[in-house]
PDB file of C-alpha atoms in Angstrom:
ATOM      1  CA  MET A  16       2.585  13.630  35.160  1.00 52.00           C
ATOM      2  CA  THR A  17       1.076  15.516  32.213  1.00 48.00           C
ATOM      3  CA  GLN A  18      -2.548  14.860  31.070  1.00 46.00           C
ATOM      4  CA  ASN A  19      -1.008  13.518  27.799  1.00 46.00           C
ATOM      5  CA  ASP A  20       1.629  11.497  29.799  1.00 47.00           C
ATOM      6  CA  LYS A  21      -1.376   9.768  31.525  1.00 44.00           C
ATOM      7  CA  HIS A  22      -3.387   9.633  28.087  1.00 45.00           C
ATOM      8  CA  ASN A  23      -0.212   7.465  26.349  1.00 52.00           C
ATOM      9  CA  GLU A  24      -0.250   5.348  29.863  1.00 64.00           C
ATOM     10  CA  ASP A  25      -3.879   4.504  29.570  1.00 81.00           C
ATOM     11  CA  THR A  26      -4.008   3.817  25.599  1.00 86.00           C
ATOM     12  CA  THR A  27      -2.398   1.310  23.355  1.00 85.00           C
ATOM     13  CA  HIS A  28      -2.706   0.212  19.551  1.00 79.00           C
ATOM     14  CA  PHE A  29      -5.609  -2.198  18.131  1.00 74.00           C
ATOM     15  CA  GLY A  30      -4.183  -2.407  14.723  1.00 71.00           C
ATOM     16  CA  TYR A  31      -3.499   1.206  13.185  1.00 74.00           C
ATOM     17  CA  GLN A  32      -6.203   2.518  16.076  1.00 78.00           C
ATOM     18  CA  THR A  33      -5.610   4.033  19.143  1.00 84.00           C
ATOM     19  CA  VAL A  34      -7.414   2.739  22.180  1.00 75.00           C
ATOM     20  CA  SER A  35      -7.995   2.437  25.894  1.00 88.00           C
ATOM     21  CA  LYS A  36      -6.148  -0.545  27.075  1.00 84.00           C
ATOM     22  CA  GLU A  37      -9.382  -2.103  28.167  1.00 79.00           C
ATOM     23  CA  GLU A  38     -11.166  -1.811  24.791  1.00 83.00           C
ATOM     24  CA  LYS A  39      -8.160  -3.653  23.121  1.00 81.00           C
ATOM     25  CA  ALA A  40      -8.234  -6.571  25.079  1.00 77.00           C
ATOM     26  CA  GLY A  41     -12.257  -6.805  24.408  1.00 81.00           C
ATOM     27  CA  LYS A  42     -11.151  -6.484  20.649  1.00 76.00           C
ATOM     28  CA  VAL A  43      -8.473  -8.704  20.773  1.00 76.00           C
ATOM     29  CA  ALA A  44     -10.892 -11.156  22.401  1.00 78.00           C
ATOM     30  CA  GLU A  45     -13.255 -10.626  19.906  1.00 82.00           C
ATOM     31  CA  VAL A  46     -11.035 -11.427  16.841  1.00 77.00           C
ATOM     32  CA  PHE A  47      -9.813 -14.568  17.978  1.00 79.00           C
ATOM     33  CA  HIS A  48     -13.389 -16.062  19.021  1.00 79.00           C
ATOM     34  CA  SER A  49     -14.024 -15.022  15.298  1.00 79.00           C
ATOM     35  CA  VAL A  50     -11.076 -16.983  13.851  1.00 77.00           C
ATOM     36  CA  ALA A  51     -10.923 -19.851  16.303  1.00 78.00           C
ATOM     37  CA  GLY A  52     -12.647 -22.178  14.206  1.00 81.00           C
ATOM     38  CA  LYS A  53     -10.590 -21.877  11.176  1.00 77.00           C
ATOM     39  CA  TYR A  54      -7.269 -20.718  12.452  1.00 78.00           C
ATOM     40  CA  ASP A  55      -5.144 -23.463  11.710  1.00 81.00           C
ATOM     41  CA  VAL A  56      -6.678 -23.414   7.768  1.00 79.00           C
ATOM     42  CA  MET A  57      -5.657 -19.523   7.660  1.00 73.00           C
ATOM     43  CA  ASN A  58      -2.280 -20.272   9.077  1.00 78.00           C
ATOM     44  CA  ASP A  59      -1.660 -22.903   6.413  1.00 82.00           C
ATOM     45  CA  LEU A  60      -2.921 -20.234   3.721  1.00 75.00           C
ATOM     46  CA  MET A  61      -1.517 -17.026   5.061  1.00 74.00           C
ATOM     47  CA  SER A  62       1.782 -18.433   5.424  1.00 83.00           C
ATOM     48  CA  PHE A  63       1.812 -20.767   2.390  1.00 83.00           C
ATOM     49  CA  GLY A  64       2.418 -23.711   4.956  1.00 89.00           C
ATOM     50  CA  VAL A  65       5.770 -22.295   6.387  1.00 95.00           C
ATOM     51  CA  HIS A  66       4.552 -21.354   9.802  1.00 95.00           C
ATOM     52  CA  ARG A  67       5.310 -25.189  10.148  1.00 94.00           C
ATOM     53  CA  LEU A  68       8.893 -24.627   9.592  1.00 97.00           C
ATOM     54  CA  TRP A  69       9.395 -21.527  11.870  1.00 97.00           C
ATOM     55  CA  LYS A  70       7.473 -23.516  14.832  1.00 97.00           C
ATOM     56  CA  ARG A  71       9.897 -26.610  13.953  1.00 98.00           C
ATOM     57  CA  TYR A  72      13.130 -24.572  14.341  1.00 99.00           C
ATOM     58  CA  THR A  73      11.404 -22.909  17.398  1.00 99.00           C
ATOM     59  CA  ILE A  74      11.194 -26.384  18.773  1.00 99.00           C
ATOM     60  CA  GLU A  75      14.914 -27.129  17.570  1.00 99.00           C
ATOM     61  CA  ARG A  76      16.349 -24.347  19.517  1.00 99.00           C
ATOM     62  CA  ALA A  77      14.221 -24.831  22.631  1.00 99.00           C
ATOM     63  CA  ALA A  78      16.457 -27.844  23.308  1.00 99.00           C
ATOM     64  CA  ALA A  79      13.989 -29.059  25.647  1.00 99.00           C
ATOM     65  CA  ARG A  80      14.365 -32.375  27.335  1.00 98.00           C
ATOM     66  CA  PRO A  81      12.378 -35.247  28.977  1.00 99.00           C
ATOM     67  CA  GLY A  82      11.341 -34.430  32.200  1.00 99.00           C
ATOM     68  CA  GLN A  83      10.980 -30.899  31.909  1.00 99.00           C
ATOM     69  CA  LYS A  84       7.958 -28.423  32.406  1.00 99.00           C
ATOM     70  CA  ILE A  85       7.016 -26.481  29.417  1.00 99.00           C
ATOM     71  CA  LEU A  86       4.893 -23.433  28.973  1.00 99.00           C
ATOM     72  CA  ASP A  87       3.037 -22.402  25.775  1.00 99.00           C
ATOM     73  CA  ILE A  88       1.832 -19.029  26.007  1.00 99.00           C
ATOM     74  CA  ALA A  89      -0.964 -18.174  23.476  1.00 96.00           C
ATOM     75  CA  GLY A  90      -0.648 -21.809  22.470  1.00 96.00           C
ATOM     76  CA  GLY A  91      -4.018 -21.329  20.728  1.00 91.00           C
ATOM     77  CA  THR A  92      -4.607 -24.611  18.634  1.00 93.00           C
ATOM     78  CA  GLY A  93      -1.589 -26.698  20.040  1.00 96.00           C
ATOM     79  CA  ASP A  94       1.189 -27.000  17.451  1.00 96.00           C
ATOM     80  CA  LEU A  95       3.704 -26.460  19.628  1.00 98.00           C
ATOM     81  CA  THR A  96       2.251 -28.246  22.795  1.00 98.00           C
ATOM     82  CA  ALA A  97       2.028 -31.202  20.799  1.00 97.00           C
ATOM     83  CA  LYS A  98       5.456 -31.578  19.581  1.00 98.00           C
ATOM     84  CA  PHE A  99       6.470 -30.255  23.226  1.00 98.00           C
ATOM     85  CA  SER A 100       4.489 -33.210  25.237  1.00 98.00           C
ATOM     86  CA  LYS A 101       6.329 -36.013  23.087  1.00 97.00           C
ATOM     87  CA  ILE A 102       9.931 -34.330  24.066  1.00 98.00           C
ATOM     88  CA  VAL A 103       9.192 -34.100  27.587  1.00 98.00           C
ATOM     89  CA  GLY A 104       7.536 -37.302  27.989  1.00 98.00           C
ATOM     90  CA  SER A 105       5.354 -38.929  30.833  1.00 96.00           C
ATOM     91  CA  GLU A 106       7.871 -37.606  33.595  1.00 98.00           C
ATOM     92  CA  GLY A 107       7.496 -33.891  31.995  1.00 98.00           C
ATOM     93  CA  GLN A 108       4.710 -31.569  31.587  1.00 99.00           C
ATOM     94  CA  VAL A 109       3.171 -28.804  29.037  1.00 99.00           C
ATOM     95  CA  THR A 110       0.888 -26.261  30.089  1.00 99.00           C
ATOM     96  CA  LEU A 111      -1.053 -24.434  27.145  1.00 98.00           C
ATOM     97  CA  ALA A 112      -1.970 -21.238  28.290  1.00 98.00           C
ATOM     98  CA  ASP A 113      -4.168 -18.773  26.300  1.00 96.00           C
ATOM     99  CA  ILE A 114      -6.129 -16.038  27.364  1.00 95.00           C
ATOM    100  CA  ASN A 115      -9.205 -16.391  24.759  1.00 94.00           C
ATOM    101  CA  ASP A 116     -11.501 -19.755  25.752  1.00 95.00           C
ATOM    102  CA  SER A 117     -12.389 -20.336  22.069  1.00 93.00           C
ATOM    103  CA  MET A 118      -8.818 -20.930  21.099  1.00 94.00           C
ATOM    104  CA  ILE A 119      -8.220 -23.236  23.959  1.00 96.00           C
ATOM    105  CA  LYS A 120     -11.321 -25.261  23.110  1.00 95.00           C
ATOM    106  CA  VAL A 121     -10.209 -25.971  19.665  1.00 94.00           C
ATOM    107  CA  GLY A 122      -6.792 -26.503  20.737  1.00 95.00           C
ATOM    108  CA  ARG A 123      -7.924 -29.559  23.408  1.00 96.00           C
ATOM    109  CA  SER A 124     -10.324 -31.233  20.756  1.00 96.00           C
ATOM    110  CA  LYS A 125      -7.356 -31.076  18.451  1.00 95.00           C
ATOM    111  CA  LEU A 126      -4.682 -32.541  20.644  1.00 96.00           C
ATOM    112  CA  VAL A 127      -7.285 -35.041  22.008  1.00 95.00           C
ATOM    113  CA  ASP A 128      -8.422 -36.176  18.721  1.00 95.00           C
ATOM    114  CA  SER A 129      -4.555 -36.726  18.015  1.00 94.00           C
ATOM    115  CA  GLY A 130      -3.981 -38.814  21.129  1.00 94.00           C
ATOM    116  CA  VAL A 131      -1.957 -35.878  22.795  1.00 95.00           C
ATOM    117  CA  VAL A 132      -2.938 -36.223  26.395  1.00 88.00           C
ATOM    118  CA  GLY A 133      -1.661 -37.207  29.740  1.00 93.00           C
ATOM    119  CA  ASN A 134       1.283 -34.851  30.327  1.00 97.00           C
ATOM    120  CA  VAL A 135      -0.820 -31.356  28.862  1.00 98.00           C
ATOM    121  CA  ASP A 136      -2.647 -29.028  30.960  1.00 97.00           C
ATOM    122  CA  PHE A 137      -4.580 -26.264  29.613  1.00 97.00           C
ATOM    123  CA  VAL A 138      -5.023 -22.850  31.571  1.00 98.00           C
ATOM    124  CA  GLN A 139      -7.034 -19.643  30.500  1.00 97.00           C
ATOM    125  CA  ALA A 140      -4.517 -16.848  31.506  1.00 97.00           C
ATOM    126  CA  ASN A 141      -3.319 -13.446  30.706  1.00 96.00           C
ATOM    127  CA  ALA A 142       0.272 -13.404  29.504  1.00 98.00           C
ATOM    128  CA  GLU A 143       0.677  -9.896  31.823  1.00 97.00           C
ATOM    129  CA  SER A 144      -0.198 -11.633  34.942  1.00 98.00           C
ATOM    130  CA  LEU A 145       0.478 -15.550  34.529  1.00 98.00           C
ATOM    131  CA  PRO A 146      -0.839 -17.488  37.471  1.00 98.00           C
ATOM    132  CA  PHE A 147       2.176 -19.758  38.024  1.00 99.00           C
ATOM    133  CA  PRO A 148       4.703 -19.805  40.902  1.00 99.00           C
ATOM    134  CA  ASP A 149       8.124 -18.394  40.737  1.00 99.00           C
ATOM    135  CA  ASN A 150      10.894 -20.093  38.985  1.00 99.00           C
ATOM    136  CA  TYR A 151       8.721 -22.966  37.483  1.00 99.00           C
ATOM    137  CA  PHE A 152       8.995 -23.412  33.930  1.00 99.00           C
ATOM    138  CA  ASP A 153      12.292 -24.747  32.092  1.00 99.00           C
ATOM    139  CA  ARG A 154      11.162 -23.261  28.723  1.00 99.00           C
ATOM    140  CA  ILE A 155       8.575 -20.800  27.949  1.00 99.00           C
ATOM    141  CA  THR A 156       7.173 -20.249  23.992  1.00 99.00           C
ATOM    142  CA  ILE A 157       4.872 -17.685  22.790  1.00 99.00           C
ATOM    143  CA  ALA A 158       4.048 -18.031  18.955  1.00 97.00           C
ATOM    144  CA  PHE A 159       2.502 -15.283  16.980  1.00 93.00           C
ATOM    145  CA  GLY A 160       0.915 -14.027  20.436  1.00 94.00           C
ATOM    146  CA  LEU A 161       3.262 -11.267  22.194  1.00 97.00           C
ATOM    147  CA  ARG A 162       1.404  -8.613  19.367  1.00 93.00           C
ATOM    148  CA  ASN A 163      -1.524  -9.245  20.438  1.00 91.00           C
ATOM    149  CA  VAL A 164      -0.608  -8.485  24.374  1.00 94.00           C
ATOM    150  CA  THR A 165      -1.551  -4.971  25.363  1.00 92.00           C
ATOM    151  CA  ASP A 166       1.089  -4.665  28.054  1.00 96.00           C
ATOM    152  CA  LYS A 167       4.144  -6.409  26.444  1.00 97.00           C
ATOM    153  CA  ASP A 168       6.673  -5.165  29.086  1.00 98.00           C
ATOM    154  CA  LYS A 169       4.411  -6.233  32.039  1.00 98.00           C
ATOM    155  CA  ALA A 170       4.213  -9.726  29.948  1.00 98.00           C
ATOM    156  CA  LEU A 171       7.588 -10.036  29.833  1.00 99.00           C
ATOM    157  CA  ARG A 172       8.460  -9.552  33.253  1.00 99.00           C
ATOM    158  CA  SER A 173       5.822 -11.797  34.198  1.00 99.00           C
ATOM    159  CA  MET A 174       7.290 -14.460  31.983  1.00 99.00           C
ATOM    160  CA  TYR A 175      10.688 -13.836  33.395  1.00 99.00           C
ATOM    161  CA  ARG A 176       9.535 -14.194  36.914  1.00 99.00           C
ATOM    162  CA  ILE A 177       8.078 -17.564  36.338  1.00 99.00           C
ATOM    163  CA  LEU A 178      10.834 -19.029  34.139  1.00 99.00           C
ATOM    164  CA  LYS A 179      13.456 -21.214  36.274  1.00 99.00           C
ATOM    165  CA  PRO A 180      17.303 -20.035  36.364  1.00 99.00           C
ATOM    166  CA  GLY A 181      18.859 -21.777  33.329  1.00 98.00           C
ATOM    167  CA  GLY A 182      15.734 -21.379  31.381  1.00 99.00           C
ATOM    168  CA  ARG A 183      14.886 -20.068  28.439  1.00 99.00           C
ATOM    169  CA  LEU A 184      12.297 -17.679  26.618  1.00 99.00           C
ATOM    170  CA  LEU A 185      11.419 -18.123  22.952  1.00 99.00           C
ATOM    171  CA  VAL A 186       9.518 -15.482  21.317  1.00 99.00           C
ATOM    172  CA  LEU A 187       8.503 -16.348  17.603  1.00 98.00           C
ATOM    173  CA  GLU A 188       6.778 -13.349  16.013  1.00 96.00           C
ATOM    174  CA  PHE A 189       6.073 -11.367  13.017  1.00 92.00           C
ATOM    175  CA  SER A 190       8.847  -8.945  12.494  1.00 95.00           C
ATOM    176  CA  LYS A 191      10.219  -6.396   9.983  1.00 94.00           C
ATOM    177  CA  PRO A 192      11.126  -7.700   6.680  1.00 93.00           C
ATOM    178  CA  ILE A 193      14.860  -6.545   6.101  1.00 91.00           C
ATOM    179  CA  LEU A 194      14.810  -6.578   2.348  1.00 86.00           C
ATOM    180  CA  PRO A 195      13.174  -3.640   0.893  1.00 82.00           C
ATOM    181  CA  LEU A 196      11.568  -5.558  -2.176  1.00 82.00           C
ATOM    182  CA  LEU A 197      10.412  -8.269   0.307  1.00 83.00           C
ATOM    183  CA  SER A 198       9.041  -5.555   2.189  1.00 83.00           C
ATOM    184  CA  LYS A 199       6.754  -3.925  -0.220  1.00 84.00           C
ATOM    185  CA  ALA A 200       5.531  -7.219  -1.644  1.00 85.00           C
ATOM    186  CA  TYR A 201       4.760  -8.395   1.920  1.00 80.00           C
ATOM    187  CA  ASP A 202       2.586  -4.795   2.447  1.00 82.00           C
ATOM    188  CA  ILE A 203       0.776  -5.702  -0.719  1.00 82.00           C
ATOM    189  CA  TYR A 204       0.077  -9.436   0.554  1.00 80.00           C
ATOM    190  CA  SER A 205      -0.595  -8.268   4.137  1.00 78.00           C
ATOM    191  CA  PHE A 206      -3.162  -4.988   3.119  1.00 80.00           C
ATOM    192  CA  SER A 207      -4.838  -6.530  -0.158  1.00 81.00           C
ATOM    193  CA  LEU A 208      -4.446 -10.449   0.039  1.00 79.00           C
ATOM    194  CA  LEU A 209      -4.945 -11.468   3.399  1.00 76.00           C
ATOM    195  CA  PRO A 210      -8.149  -9.850   4.003  1.00 78.00           C
ATOM    196  CA  ALA A 211      -9.610 -11.148   0.955  1.00 81.00           C
ATOM    197  CA  MET A 212      -8.590 -14.539   1.755  1.00 78.00           C
ATOM    198  CA  GLY A 213     -10.258 -14.106   5.243  1.00 75.00           C
ATOM    199  CA  LYS A 214     -13.579 -13.024   3.732  1.00 82.00           C
ATOM    200  CA  VAL A 215     -13.592 -15.959   1.360  1.00 80.00           C
ATOM    201  CA  VAL A 216     -12.161 -18.853   3.746  1.00 74.00           C
ATOM    202  CA  ALA A 217     -13.529 -17.425   7.178  1.00 74.00           C
ATOM    203  CA  ASN A 218     -15.984 -14.748   6.045  1.00 78.00           C
ATOM    204  CA  ASP A 219     -14.366 -12.091   8.352  1.00 76.00           C
ATOM    205  CA  SER A 220     -12.212  -9.709   6.354  1.00 78.00           C
ATOM    206  CA  GLU A 221     -11.811  -7.386   9.554  1.00 81.00           C
ATOM    207  CA  SER A 222     -10.039  -9.747  11.721  1.00 76.00           C
ATOM    208  CA  TYR A 223      -7.574 -10.017   9.205  1.00 74.00           C
ATOM    209  CA  LYS A 224      -7.346  -6.839   8.655  1.00 81.00           C
ATOM    210  CA  TYR A 225      -6.157  -6.272  12.102  1.00 81.00           C
ATOM    211  CA  LEU A 226      -4.073  -8.895  11.994  1.00 78.00           C
ATOM    212  CA  ALA A 227      -2.354  -7.388   9.473  1.00 79.00           C
ATOM    213  CA  GLU A 228      -2.106  -3.998  10.802  1.00 84.00           C
ATOM    214  CA  SER A 229      -1.025  -5.915  14.478  1.00 86.00           C
ATOM    215  CA  ILE A 230       1.943  -6.982  12.392  1.00 84.00           C
ATOM    216  CA  ARG A 231       3.274  -3.520  11.328  1.00 84.00           C
ATOM    217  CA  MET A 232       2.519  -2.128  14.882  1.00 87.00           C
ATOM    218  CA  HIS A 233       4.543  -4.832  16.732  1.00 93.00           C
ATOM    219  CA  PRO A 234       8.121  -3.341  17.654  1.00 96.00           C
ATOM    220  CA  ASP A 235      11.098  -4.375  15.261  1.00 97.00           C
ATOM    221  CA  GLN A 236      13.680  -7.009  15.871  1.00 98.00           C
ATOM    222  CA  GLU A 237      16.010  -4.701  18.115  1.00 98.00           C
ATOM    223  CA  THR A 238      13.530  -3.004  19.773  1.00 98.00           C
ATOM    224  CA  LEU A 239      12.062  -6.113  21.148  1.00 99.00           C
ATOM    225  CA  LYS A 240      15.507  -7.562  21.913  1.00 99.00           C
ATOM    226  CA  GLY A 241      15.846  -4.557  23.978  1.00 99.00           C
ATOM    227  CA  MET A 242      12.473  -4.927  25.811  1.00 99.00           C
ATOM    228  CA  MET A 243      13.324  -8.751  26.555  1.00 99.00           C
ATOM    229  CA  SER A 244      16.677  -7.433  27.965  1.00 99.00           C
ATOM    230  CA  ASP A 245      15.027  -4.855  30.283  1.00 99.00           C
ATOM    231  CA  ALA A 246      12.592  -7.460  31.574  1.00 99.00           C
ATOM    232  CA  GLY A 247      15.640  -9.049  32.987  1.00 99.00           C
ATOM    233  CA  PHE A 248      16.809 -11.623  30.118  1.00 99.00           C
ATOM    234  CA  ASP A 249      20.239 -12.272  29.564  1.00 99.00           C
ATOM    235  CA  GLU A 250      22.299 -12.922  26.392  1.00 99.00           C
ATOM    236  CA  VAL A 251      19.189 -11.951  24.232  1.00 99.00           C
ATOM    237  CA  GLU A 252      19.584 -12.921  20.497  1.00 99.00           C
ATOM    238  CA  TYR A 253      17.364 -13.304  17.479  1.00 99.00           C
ATOM    239  CA  THR A 254      17.114 -15.004  14.075  1.00 99.00           C
ATOM    240  CA  ASN A 255      15.514 -13.506  11.121  1.00 98.00           C
ATOM    241  CA  LEU A 256      13.506 -16.109   9.763  1.00 97.00           C
ATOM    242  CA  THR A 257      12.061 -15.864   5.828  1.00 94.00           C
ATOM    243  CA  GLY A 258      14.048 -12.372   5.077  1.00 95.00           C
ATOM    244  CA  GLY A 259      12.966 -11.173   8.903  1.00 95.00           C
ATOM    245  CA  VAL A 260       9.244 -11.864   7.725  1.00 93.00           C
ATOM    246  CA  VAL A 261       9.110 -13.553  11.097  1.00 96.00           C
ATOM    247  CA  ALA A 262      12.236 -13.541  13.871  1.00 98.00           C
ATOM    248  CA  LEU A 263      12.835 -15.649  16.695  1.00 99.00           C
ATOM    249  CA  HIS A 264      13.898 -13.921  19.502  1.00 99.00           C
ATOM    250  CA  ILE A 265      15.537 -16.183  22.766  1.00 99.00           C
ATOM    251  CA  GLY A 266      16.471 -14.810  25.936  1.00 99.00           C
ATOM    252  CA  LYS A 267      18.099 -16.619  28.949  1.00 99.00           C
ATOM    253  CA  LYS A 268      17.603 -16.560  32.788  1.00 99.00           C
ATOM    254  CA  PHE A 269      20.891 -16.924  34.888  1.00 97.00           C
TER     255      PHE A 269
END
């Protein structure tokens, strides 16, 4: 291995910056500690509420059933967890996992206040080394979280390991707009309006500048499809939503 190869192996992207893998983990943690309290408000403002439709579509494609075990990785404030909790019922179990304790605290409070209790667990966990048995979950979701993971390939392999045969992984994430005009408009929105909105609403323009940059650095639709296949998933497919601003990737385990 050359010195350059070793450098590439030990570094990754934090937005447009090249940083060590350890440094990225710390910087991402700082971002989400900062935005946790305003996360839901900013999601609505950033997407004009459309994130709710994207998540609803993800729930539909998950096709979860009563009694199943669901893992919601990077579950944050619990939007998907709340929906899955109703679907799987008292015989099922939903685990909300997030690496950030501030996000878990906000999510737990929100779900408890909404009466979502009894079949939901909260686990602080790193997606790259998920602390669950092999072949354990029927469905695994990660919504708007994969782009913040330091080693995405390692995380996908970890998800594959704990997914039951017959189960499916659903990755909902910002992607690459497929229409040139939409792409240009989205760039203007992401790099000008989004940080300004973060400054006004959350008093934090830098965190939202990172979020915009992280979207641009995330693998495009075909690249992520290949990464999921390489991790072992079968019949990987994706659906572009809102012109490719977001894509839902689905992989199965046979």
